[in-house]
Amino acid sequence: MILLVTPAIWSLPTAFMVSELASALPSEGGYYVWVTRAMGRFWGFQEAWLSLAGSVFDMAIYPTLFVDYLGHFAPALTAGGRGIWIGAALIAMCALWNLLGAKTVGGSSLALTIVLLAPFAILAAYAGFHRAALGAGARATPQRRHSGRHTRRHVDYMGWDNASTIAVKWTGRNAPIRWPWAVRWPWSR
C-alpha cells in the first residue's frame, strides 16, 4: 500500500510543482531562488539553511541503511560496535571519492550503476530460461525486522527538486515534458 500512496501524495505534487517553477523561473538555485523571489531575502536564506540541514540528515540515511542491511545479512560484521566504524569508513571513502572531482565521480557512478544492475539482469535472464509452474517451490518465510522499509520508500520518492538546483538545461519547455517520465521510474520497481 505504501508503494501506491507515497507517490500519489508526495512525488507527483512535488514533481509538478518543481516542473512548473523550473519552467516559469529558469535560473539555477531551485527553491532558494523561488522563495527569495516570492518572499524576500530573509526567507530565501531560511530556505537555503533548511535545505542544507535536510541534506545533512538525508545523507546520513545511506550509511545507516548500508550498515543496517549488512547487519541483517552478516550480523557478525556489525557486532560489538563495528557497525559504527563501517559507517564512518564508508563516509570517509565517499568524501575522498568526491575530492577526486566531478569527472571521476561521474565515471565511477556509471560503473557502479552497471555493477548494481548486473544481478537483476542475470536473475531476469535466469528466470526467463527456467520457468516453473506458478507457485512451485514457494514457501512462506518468517517476517524479519524491516527498520528501513519506510525510510527506503521515502528516499525512493525524494529528490524531485534536486534537478531544479543544477539543471538549467531542463528548464523552459523541456521540464514539463521530462518530469512525468522521471516520476514514473520509481513506480516501476
JSON list of C-alpha atoms in Angstrom, two decimals:
[
{"chain": "A", "resi": 1, "resn": "MET", "atom": "CA", "xyz": [0.00, 0.00, 0.00]},
{"chain": "A", "resi": 2, "resn": "ILE", "atom": "CA", "xyz": [2.85, 2.37, 0.82]},
{"chain": "A", "resi": 3, "resn": "LEU", "atom": "CA", "xyz": [4.12, 1.91, -2.75]},
{"chain": "A", "resi": 4, "resn": "LEU", "atom": "CA", "xyz": [0.86, 3.32, -4.11]},
{"chain": "A", "resi": 5, "resn": "VAL", "atom": "CA", "xyz": [0.14, 6.05, -1.58]},
{"chain": "A", "resi": 6, "resn": "THR", "atom": "CA", "xyz": [3.60, 7.65, -1.32]},
{"chain": "A", "resi": 7, "resn": "PRO", "atom": "CA", "xyz": [3.94, 8.58, -5.00]},
{"chain": "A", "resi": 8, "resn": "ALA", "atom": "CA", "xyz": [0.42, 9.95, -5.16]},
{"chain": "A", "resi": 9, "resn": "ILE", "atom": "CA", "xyz": [0.70, 12.24, -2.14]},
{"chain": "A", "resi": 10, "resn": "TRP", "atom": "CA", "xyz": [4.43, 13.02, -2.19]},
{"chain": "A", "resi": 11, "resn": "SER", "atom": "CA", "xyz": [6.17, 12.61, -5.53]},
{"chain": "A", "resi": 12, "resn": "LEU", "atom": "CA", "xyz": [3.56, 13.69, -8.02]},
{"chain": "A", "resi": 13, "resn": "PRO", "atom": "CA", "xyz": [2.70, 17.05, -6.42]},
{"chain": "A", "resi": 14, "resn": "THR", "atom": "CA", "xyz": [6.37, 17.83, -5.79]},
{"chain": "A", "resi": 15, "resn": "ALA", "atom": "CA", "xyz": [7.36, 16.91, -9.35]},
{"chain": "A", "resi": 16, "resn": "PHE", "atom": "CA", "xyz": [4.58, 19.00, -10.86]},
{"chain": "A", "resi": 17, "resn": "MET", "atom": "CA", "xyz": [5.38, 21.98, -8.63]},
{"chain": "A", "resi": 18, "resn": "VAL", "atom": "CA", "xyz": [9.09, 21.85, -9.46]},
{"chain": "A", "resi": 19, "resn": "SER", "atom": "CA", "xyz": [8.29, 21.40, -13.13]},
{"chain": "A", "resi": 20, "resn": "GLU", "atom": "CA", "xyz": [6.05, 24.46, -13.13]},
{"chain": "A", "resi": 21, "resn": "LEU", "atom": "CA", "xyz": [8.50, 26.63, -11.19]},
{"chain": "A", "resi": 22, "resn": "ALA", "atom": "CA", "xyz": [11.51, 25.49, -13.25]},
{"chain": "A", "resi": 23, "resn": "SER", "atom": "CA", "xyz": [9.62, 26.42, -16.41]},
{"chain": "A", "resi": 24, "resn": "ALA", "atom": "CA", "xyz": [8.46, 29.78, -15.09]},
{"chain": "A", "resi": 25, "resn": "LEU", "atom": "CA", "xyz": [11.74, 30.79, -13.41]},
{"chain": "A", "resi": 26, "resn": "PRO", "atom": "CA", "xyz": [14.61, 29.21, -15.37]},
{"chain": "A", "resi": 27, "resn": "SER", "atom": "CA", "xyz": [17.58, 30.01, -13.13]},
{"chain": "A", "resi": 28, "resn": "GLU", "atom": "CA", "xyz": [19.97, 27.97, -11.01]},
{"chain": "A", "resi": 29, "resn": "GLY", "atom": "CA", "xyz": [19.21, 27.74, -7.32]},
{"chain": "A", "resi": 30, "resn": "GLY", "atom": "CA", "xyz": [15.87, 25.97, -7.19]},
{"chain": "A", "resi": 31, "resn": "TYR", "atom": "CA", "xyz": [13.89, 26.56, -4.01]},
{"chain": "A", "resi": 32, "resn": "TYR", "atom": "CA", "xyz": [16.29, 29.26, -2.84]},
{"chain": "A", "resi": 33, "resn": "VAL", "atom": "CA", "xyz": [15.65, 31.36, -5.95]},
{"chain": "A", "resi": 34, "resn": "TRP", "atom": "CA", "xyz": [11.90, 30.76, -5.87]},
{"chain": "A", "resi": 35, "resn": "VAL", "atom": "CA", "xyz": [11.48, 31.58, -2.17]},
{"chain": "A", "resi": 36, "resn": "THR", "atom": "CA", "xyz": [13.74, 34.65, -2.40]},
{"chain": "A", "resi": 37, "resn": "ARG", "atom": "CA", "xyz": [11.76, 35.98, -5.32]},
{"chain": "A", "resi": 38, "resn": "ALA", "atom": "CA", "xyz": [8.40, 35.33, -3.68]},
{"chain": "A", "resi": 39, "resn": "MET", "atom": "CA", "xyz": [9.12, 36.25, -0.04]},
{"chain": "A", "resi": 40, "resn": "GLY", "atom": "CA", "xyz": [12.39, 38.13, 0.13]},
{"chain": "A", "resi": 41, "resn": "ARG", "atom": "CA", "xyz": [16.00, 37.53, 1.09]},
{"chain": "A", "resi": 42, "resn": "PHE", "atom": "CA", "xyz": [15.33, 36.58, 4.72]},
{"chain": "A", "resi": 43, "resn": "TRP", "atom": "CA", "xyz": [13.06, 33.66, 3.80]},
{"chain": "A", "resi": 44, "resn": "GLY", "atom": "CA", "xyz": [15.35, 32.70, 0.93]},
{"chain": "A", "resi": 45, "resn": "PHE", "atom": "CA", "xyz": [18.18, 32.45, 3.45]},
{"chain": "A", "resi": 46, "resn": "GLN", "atom": "CA", "xyz": [15.95, 30.34, 5.72]},
{"chain": "A", "resi": 47, "resn": "GLU", "atom": "CA", "xyz": [15.13, 28.03, 2.82]},
{"chain": "A", "resi": 48, "resn": "ALA", "atom": "CA", "xyz": [18.82, 27.63, 1.99]},
{"chain": "A", "resi": 49, "resn": "TRP", "atom": "CA", "xyz": [19.62, 26.64, 5.57]},
{"chain": "A", "resi": 50, "resn": "LEU", "atom": "CA", "xyz": [16.65, 24.28, 5.77]},
{"chain": "A", "resi": 51, "resn": "SER", "atom": "CA", "xyz": [17.77, 22.60, 2.54]},
{"chain": "A", "resi": 52, "resn": "LEU", "atom": "CA", "xyz": [21.30, 22.29, 3.88]},
{"chain": "A", "resi": 53, "resn": "ALA", "atom": "CA", "xyz": [20.10, 20.79, 7.18]},
{"chain": "A", "resi": 54, "resn": "GLY", "atom": "CA", "xyz": [17.76, 18.43, 5.31]},
{"chain": "A", "resi": 55, "resn": "SER", "atom": "CA", "xyz": [20.54, 17.25, 3.04]},
{"chain": "A", "resi": 56, "resn": "VAL", "atom": "CA", "xyz": [22.79, 16.55, 6.04]},
{"chain": "A", "resi": 57, "resn": "PHE", "atom": "CA", "xyz": [20.16, 14.22, 7.51]},
{"chain": "A", "resi": 58, "resn": "ASP", "atom": "CA", "xyz": [19.35, 12.79, 4.10]},
{"chain": "A", "resi": 59, "resn": "MET", "atom": "CA", "xyz": [22.99, 11.89, 3.53]},
{"chain": "A", "resi": 60, "resn": "ALA", "atom": "CA", "xyz": [23.12, 10.22, 6.95]},
{"chain": "A", "resi": 61, "resn": "ILE", "atom": "CA", "xyz": [20.43, 7.78, 5.85]},
{"chain": "A", "resi": 62, "resn": "TYR", "atom": "CA", "xyz": [22.64, 5.98, 3.32]},
{"chain": "A", "resi": 63, "resn": "PRO", "atom": "CA", "xyz": [25.50, 4.77, 5.54]},
{"chain": "A", "resi": 64, "resn": "THR", "atom": "CA", "xyz": [22.94, 3.90, 8.24]},
{"chain": "A", "resi": 65, "resn": "LEU", "atom": "CA", "xyz": [20.91, 1.80, 5.81]},
{"chain": "A", "resi": 66, "resn": "PHE", "atom": "CA", "xyz": [24.08, 0.16, 4.48]},
{"chain": "A", "resi": 67, "resn": "VAL", "atom": "CA", "xyz": [25.18, -0.87, 7.98]},
{"chain": "A", "resi": 68, "resn": "ASP", "atom": "CA", "xyz": [21.62, -1.97, 8.84]},
{"chain": "A", "resi": 69, "resn": "TYR", "atom": "CA", "xyz": [21.40, -4.20, 5.76]},
{"chain": "A", "resi": 70, "resn": "LEU", "atom": "CA", "xyz": [24.92, -5.52, 6.32]},
{"chain": "A", "resi": 71, "resn": "GLY", "atom": "CA", "xyz": [23.97, -6.39, 9.90]},
{"chain": "A", "resi": 72, "resn": "HIS", "atom": "CA", "xyz": [20.88, -8.17, 8.62]},
{"chain": "A", "resi": 73, "resn": "PHE", "atom": "CA", "xyz": [22.79, -10.37, 6.17]},
{"chain": "A", "resi": 74, "resn": "ALA", "atom": "CA", "xyz": [26.06, -10.73, 8.13]},
{"chain": "A", "resi": 75, "resn": "PRO", "atom": "CA", "xyz": [25.42, -9.94, 11.81]},
{"chain": "A", "resi": 76, "resn": "ALA", "atom": "CA", "xyz": [28.96, -10.85, 12.85]},
{"chain": "A", "resi": 77, "resn": "LEU", "atom": "CA", "xyz": [30.39, -8.00, 10.78]},
{"chain": "A", "resi": 78, "resn": "THR", "atom": "CA", "xyz": [28.49, -5.31, 12.65]},
{"chain": "A", "resi": 79, "resn": "ALA", "atom": "CA", "xyz": [28.52, -6.86, 16.14]},
{"chain": "A", "resi": 80, "resn": "GLY", "atom": "CA", "xyz": [30.31, -5.18, 19.01]},
{"chain": "A", "resi": 81, "resn": "GLY", "atom": "CA", "xyz": [30.12, -1.64, 17.69]},
{"chain": "A", "resi": 82, "resn": "ARG", "atom": "CA", "xyz": [31.90, -2.45, 14.43]},
{"chain": "A", "resi": 83, "resn": "GLY", "atom": "CA", "xyz": [28.88, -1.12, 12.50]},
{"chain": "A", "resi": 84, "resn": "ILE", "atom": "CA", "xyz": [29.70, 2.43, 13.58]},
{"chain": "A", "resi": 85, "resn": "TRP", "atom": "CA", "xyz": [33.24, 2.08, 12.25]},
{"chain": "A", "resi": 86, "resn": "ILE", "atom": "CA", "xyz": [31.99, 0.56, 8.99]},
{"chain": "A", "resi": 87, "resn": "GLY", "atom": "CA", "xyz": [29.63, 3.54, 8.58]},
{"chain": "A", "resi": 88, "resn": "ALA", "atom": "CA", "xyz": [32.41, 6.01, 9.36]},
{"chain": "A", "resi": 89, "resn": "ALA", "atom": "CA", "xyz": [34.73, 4.28, 6.87]},
{"chain": "A", "resi": 90, "resn": "LEU", "atom": "CA", "xyz": [32.00, 4.46, 4.21]},
{"chain": "A", "resi": 91, "resn": "ILE", "atom": "CA", "xyz": [31.55, 8.19, 4.81]},
{"chain": "A", "resi": 92, "resn": "ALA", "atom": "CA", "xyz": [35.32, 8.80, 4.68]},
{"chain": "A", "resi": 93, "resn": "MET", "atom": "CA", "xyz": [35.64, 6.79, 1.48]},
{"chain": "A", "resi": 94, "resn": "CYS", "atom": "CA", "xyz": [32.84, 8.76, -0.18]},
{"chain": "A", "resi": 95, "resn": "ALA", "atom": "CA", "xyz": [34.34, 12.08, 0.96]},
{"chain": "A", "resi": 96, "resn": "LEU", "atom": "CA", "xyz": [37.70, 11.15, -0.52]},
{"chain": "A", "resi": 97, "resn": "TRP", "atom": "CA", "xyz": [35.97, 9.98, -3.67]},
{"chain": "A", "resi": 98, "resn": "ASN", "atom": "CA", "xyz": [34.27, 13.38, -4.03]},
{"chain": "A", "resi": 99, "resn": "LEU", "atom": "CA", "xyz": [37.61, 15.14, -3.63]},
{"chain": "A", "resi": 100, "resn": "LEU", "atom": "CA", "xyz": [38.79, 13.43, -6.82]},
{"chain": "A", "resi": 101, "resn": "GLY", "atom": "CA", "xyz": [36.41, 15.64, -8.83]},
{"chain": "A", "resi": 102, "resn": "ALA", "atom": "CA", "xyz": [33.13, 15.51, -10.71]},
{"chain": "A", "resi": 103, "resn": "LYS", "atom": "CA", "xyz": [34.52, 13.67, -13.73]},
{"chain": "A", "resi": 104, "resn": "THR", "atom": "CA", "xyz": [35.86, 10.82, -11.60]},
{"chain": "A", "resi": 105, "resn": "VAL", "atom": "CA", "xyz": [32.67, 10.60, -9.55]},
{"chain": "A", "resi": 106, "resn": "GLY", "atom": "CA", "xyz": [30.52, 10.60, -12.70]},
{"chain": "A", "resi": 107, "resn": "GLY", "atom": "CA", "xyz": [32.53, 7.89, -14.43]},
{"chain": "A", "resi": 108, "resn": "SER", "atom": "CA", "xyz": [32.69, 5.66, -11.40]},
{"chain": "A", "resi": 109, "resn": "SER", "atom": "CA", "xyz": [28.97, 6.22, -10.72]},
{"chain": "A", "resi": 110, "resn": "LEU", "atom": "CA", "xyz": [28.27, 4.85, -14.18]},
{"chain": "A", "resi": 111, "resn": "ALA", "atom": "CA", "xyz": [30.45, 1.81, -13.45]},
{"chain": "A", "resi": 112, "resn": "LEU", "atom": "CA", "xyz": [28.74, 1.25, -10.09]},
{"chain": "A", "resi": 113, "resn": "THR", "atom": "CA", "xyz": [25.31, 1.53, -11.76]},
{"chain": "A", "resi": 114, "resn": "ILE", "atom": "CA", "xyz": [26.28, -1.26, -14.14]},
{"chain": "A", "resi": 115, "resn": "VAL", "atom": "CA", "xyz": [27.55, -3.37, -11.23]},
{"chain": "A", "resi": 116, "resn": "LEU", "atom": "CA", "xyz": [24.33, -2.69, -9.31]},
{"chain": "A", "resi": 117, "resn": "LEU", "atom": "CA", "xyz": [22.04, -3.60, -12.21]},
{"chain": "A", "resi": 118, "resn": "ALA", "atom": "CA", "xyz": [24.00, -6.69, -13.32]},
{"chain": "A", "resi": 119, "resn": "PRO", "atom": "CA", "xyz": [22.48, -9.09, -10.74]},
{"chain": "A", "resi": 120, "resn": "PHE", "atom": "CA", "xyz": [18.98, -8.01, -11.76]},
{"chain": "A", "resi": 121, "resn": "ALA", "atom": "CA", "xyz": [19.77, -8.63, -15.42]},
{"chain": "A", "resi": 122, "resn": "ILE", "atom": "CA", "xyz": [21.26, -12.04, -14.58]},
{"chain": "A", "resi": 123, "resn": "LEU", "atom": "CA", "xyz": [18.26, -13.02, -12.48]},
{"chain": "A", "resi": 124, "resn": "ALA", "atom": "CA", "xyz": [15.84, -11.85, -15.16]},
{"chain": "A", "resi": 125, "resn": "ALA", "atom": "CA", "xyz": [17.67, -13.90, -17.79]},
{"chain": "A", "resi": 126, "resn": "TYR", "atom": "CA", "xyz": [17.77, -16.91, -15.46]},
{"chain": "A", "resi": 127, "resn": "ALA", "atom": "CA", "xyz": [14.04, -16.59, -14.77]},
{"chain": "A", "resi": 128, "resn": "GLY", "atom": "CA", "xyz": [13.31, -16.42, -18.48]},
{"chain": "A", "resi": 129, "resn": "PHE", "atom": "CA", "xyz": [15.09, -19.70, -19.15]},
{"chain": "A", "resi": 130, "resn": "HIS", "atom": "CA", "xyz": [13.95, -21.56, -16.03]},
{"chain": "A", "resi": 131, "resn": "ARG", "atom": "CA", "xyz": [10.23, -21.10, -15.86]},
{"chain": "A", "resi": 132, "resn": "ALA", "atom": "CA", "xyz": [8.49, -23.12, -13.19]},
{"chain": "A", "resi": 133, "resn": "ALA", "atom": "CA", "xyz": [4.83, -23.67, -12.56]},
{"chain": "A", "resi": 134, "resn": "LEU", "atom": "CA", "xyz": [3.20, -20.81, -10.72]},
{"chain": "A", "resi": 135, "resn": "GLY", "atom": "CA", "xyz": [3.83, -21.26, -7.02]},
{"chain": "A", "resi": 136, "resn": "ALA", "atom": "CA", "xyz": [6.19, -24.20, -7.44]},
{"chain": "A", "resi": 137, "resn": "GLY", "atom": "CA", "xyz": [8.79, -24.24, -4.73]},
{"chain": "A", "resi": 138, "resn": "ALA", "atom": "CA", "xyz": [7.31, -21.24, -2.97]},
{"chain": "A", "resi": 139, "resn": "ARG", "atom": "CA", "xyz": [7.33, -21.35, 0.80]},
{"chain": "A", "resi": 140, "resn": "ALA", "atom": "CA", "xyz": [6.47, -18.91, 3.48]},
{"chain": "A", "resi": 141, "resn": "THR", "atom": "CA", "xyz": [9.40, -17.22, 5.15]},
{"chain": "A", "resi": 142, "resn": "PRO", "atom": "CA", "xyz": [9.27, -15.73, 8.63]},
{"chain": "A", "resi": 143, "resn": "GLN", "atom": "CA", "xyz": [8.89, -11.98, 8.81]},
{"chain": "A", "resi": 144, "resn": "ARG", "atom": "CA", "xyz": [12.10, -10.20, 9.71]},
{"chain": "A", "resi": 145, "resn": "ARG", "atom": "CA", "xyz": [12.66, -6.76, 11.08]},
{"chain": "A", "resi": 146, "resn": "HIS", "atom": "CA", "xyz": [12.39, -4.09, 8.38]},
{"chain": "A", "resi": 147, "resn": "SER", "atom": "CA", "xyz": [13.51, -0.94, 10.15]},
{"chain": "A", "resi": 148, "resn": "GLY", "atom": "CA", "xyz": [14.45, 0.79, 6.92]},
{"chain": "A", "resi": 149, "resn": "ARG", "atom": "CA", "xyz": [11.36, -0.10, 4.87]},
{"chain": "A", "resi": 150, "resn": "HIS", "atom": "CA", "xyz": [9.51, 3.18, 5.31]},
{"chain": "A", "resi": 151, "resn": "THR", "atom": "CA", "xyz": [12.73, 5.18, 5.19]},
{"chain": "A", "resi": 152, "resn": "ARG", "atom": "CA", "xyz": [13.70, 3.47, 1.95]},
{"chain": "A", "resi": 153, "resn": "ARG", "atom": "CA", "xyz": [10.30, 4.17, 0.35]},
{"chain": "A", "resi": 154, "resn": "HIS", "atom": "CA", "xyz": [10.60, 7.80, 1.34]},
{"chain": "A", "resi": 155, "resn": "VAL", "atom": "CA", "xyz": [14.11, 8.02, -0.09]},
{"chain": "A", "resi": 156, "resn": "ASP", "atom": "CA", "xyz": [12.97, 6.39, -3.35]},
{"chain": "A", "resi": 157, "resn": "TYR", "atom": "CA", "xyz": [10.46, 9.16, -3.87]},
{"chain": "A", "resi": 158, "resn": "MET", "atom": "CA", "xyz": [12.62, 12.11, -2.81]},
{"chain": "A", "resi": 159, "resn": "GLY", "atom": "CA", "xyz": [14.83, 14.35, -4.85]},
{"chain": "A", "resi": 160, "resn": "TRP", "atom": "CA", "xyz": [12.45, 15.68, -7.47]},
{"chain": "A", "resi": 161, "resn": "ASP", "atom": "CA", "xyz": [13.53, 19.18, -6.51]},
{"chain": "A", "resi": 162, "resn": "ASN", "atom": "CA", "xyz": [17.27, 18.50, -6.85]},
{"chain": "A", "resi": 163, "resn": "ALA", "atom": "CA", "xyz": [17.31, 18.81, -10.62]},
{"chain": "A", "resi": 164, "resn": "SER", "atom": "CA", "xyz": [15.99, 22.34, -10.28]},
{"chain": "A", "resi": 165, "resn": "THR", "atom": "CA", "xyz": [19.10, 23.50, -8.44]},
{"chain": "A", "resi": 166, "resn": "ILE", "atom": "CA", "xyz": [21.61, 22.42, -11.08]},
{"chain": "A", "resi": 167, "resn": "ALA", "atom": "CA", "xyz": [19.95, 21.54, -14.38]},
{"chain": "A", "resi": 168, "resn": "VAL", "atom": "CA", "xyz": [19.24, 24.77, -16.19]},
{"chain": "A", "resi": 169, "resn": "LYS", "atom": "CA", "xyz": [19.02, 22.78, -19.45]},
{"chain": "A", "resi": 170, "resn": "TRP", "atom": "CA", "xyz": [15.83, 21.16, -18.12]},
{"chain": "A", "resi": 171, "resn": "THR", "atom": "CA", "xyz": [14.07, 24.47, -17.73]},
{"chain": "A", "resi": 172, "resn": "GLY", "atom": "CA", "xyz": [11.81, 26.12, -20.21]},
{"chain": "A", "resi": 173, "resn": "ARG", "atom": "CA", "xyz": [9.54, 23.95, -22.31]},
{"chain": "A", "resi": 174, "resn": "ASN", "atom": "CA", "xyz": [11.50, 20.73, -21.64]},
{"chain": "A", "resi": 175, "resn": "ALA", "atom": "CA", "xyz": [10.84, 20.44, -17.88]},
{"chain": "A", "resi": 176, "resn": "PRO", "atom": "CA", "xyz": [7.10, 19.66, -18.05]},
{"chain": "A", "resi": 177, "resn": "ILE", "atom": "CA", "xyz": [7.80, 17.03, -20.70]},
{"chain": "A", "resi": 178, "resn": "ARG", "atom": "CA", "xyz": [10.58, 15.25, -18.75]},
{"chain": "A", "resi": 179, "resn": "TRP", "atom": "CA", "xyz": [9.19, 15.24, -15.21]},
{"chain": "A", "resi": 180, "resn": "PRO", "atom": "CA", "xyz": [6.35, 12.73, -15.84]},
{"chain": "A", "resi": 181, "resn": "TRP", "atom": "CA", "xyz": [8.94, 10.25, -17.12]},
{"chain": "A", "resi": 182, "resn": "ALA", "atom": "CA", "xyz": [11.08, 10.81, -14.04]},
{"chain": "A", "resi": 183, "resn": "VAL", "atom": "CA", "xyz": [8.10, 10.31, -11.72]},
{"chain": "A", "resi": 184, "resn": "ARG", "atom": "CA", "xyz": [7.14, 7.10, -13.48]},
{"chain": "A", "resi": 185, "resn": "TRP", "atom": "CA", "xyz": [10.55, 5.45, -12.84]},
{"chain": "A", "resi": 186, "resn": "PRO", "atom": "CA", "xyz": [10.24, 4.56, -9.11]},
{"chain": "A", "resi": 187, "resn": "TRP", "atom": "CA", "xyz": [6.73, 3.20, -9.67]},
{"chain": "A", "resi": 188, "resn": "SER", "atom": "CA", "xyz": [8.17, 0.56, -11.99]},
{"chain": "A", "resi": 189, "resn": "ARG", "atom": "CA", "xyz": [10.20, -1.02, -9.16]}
]
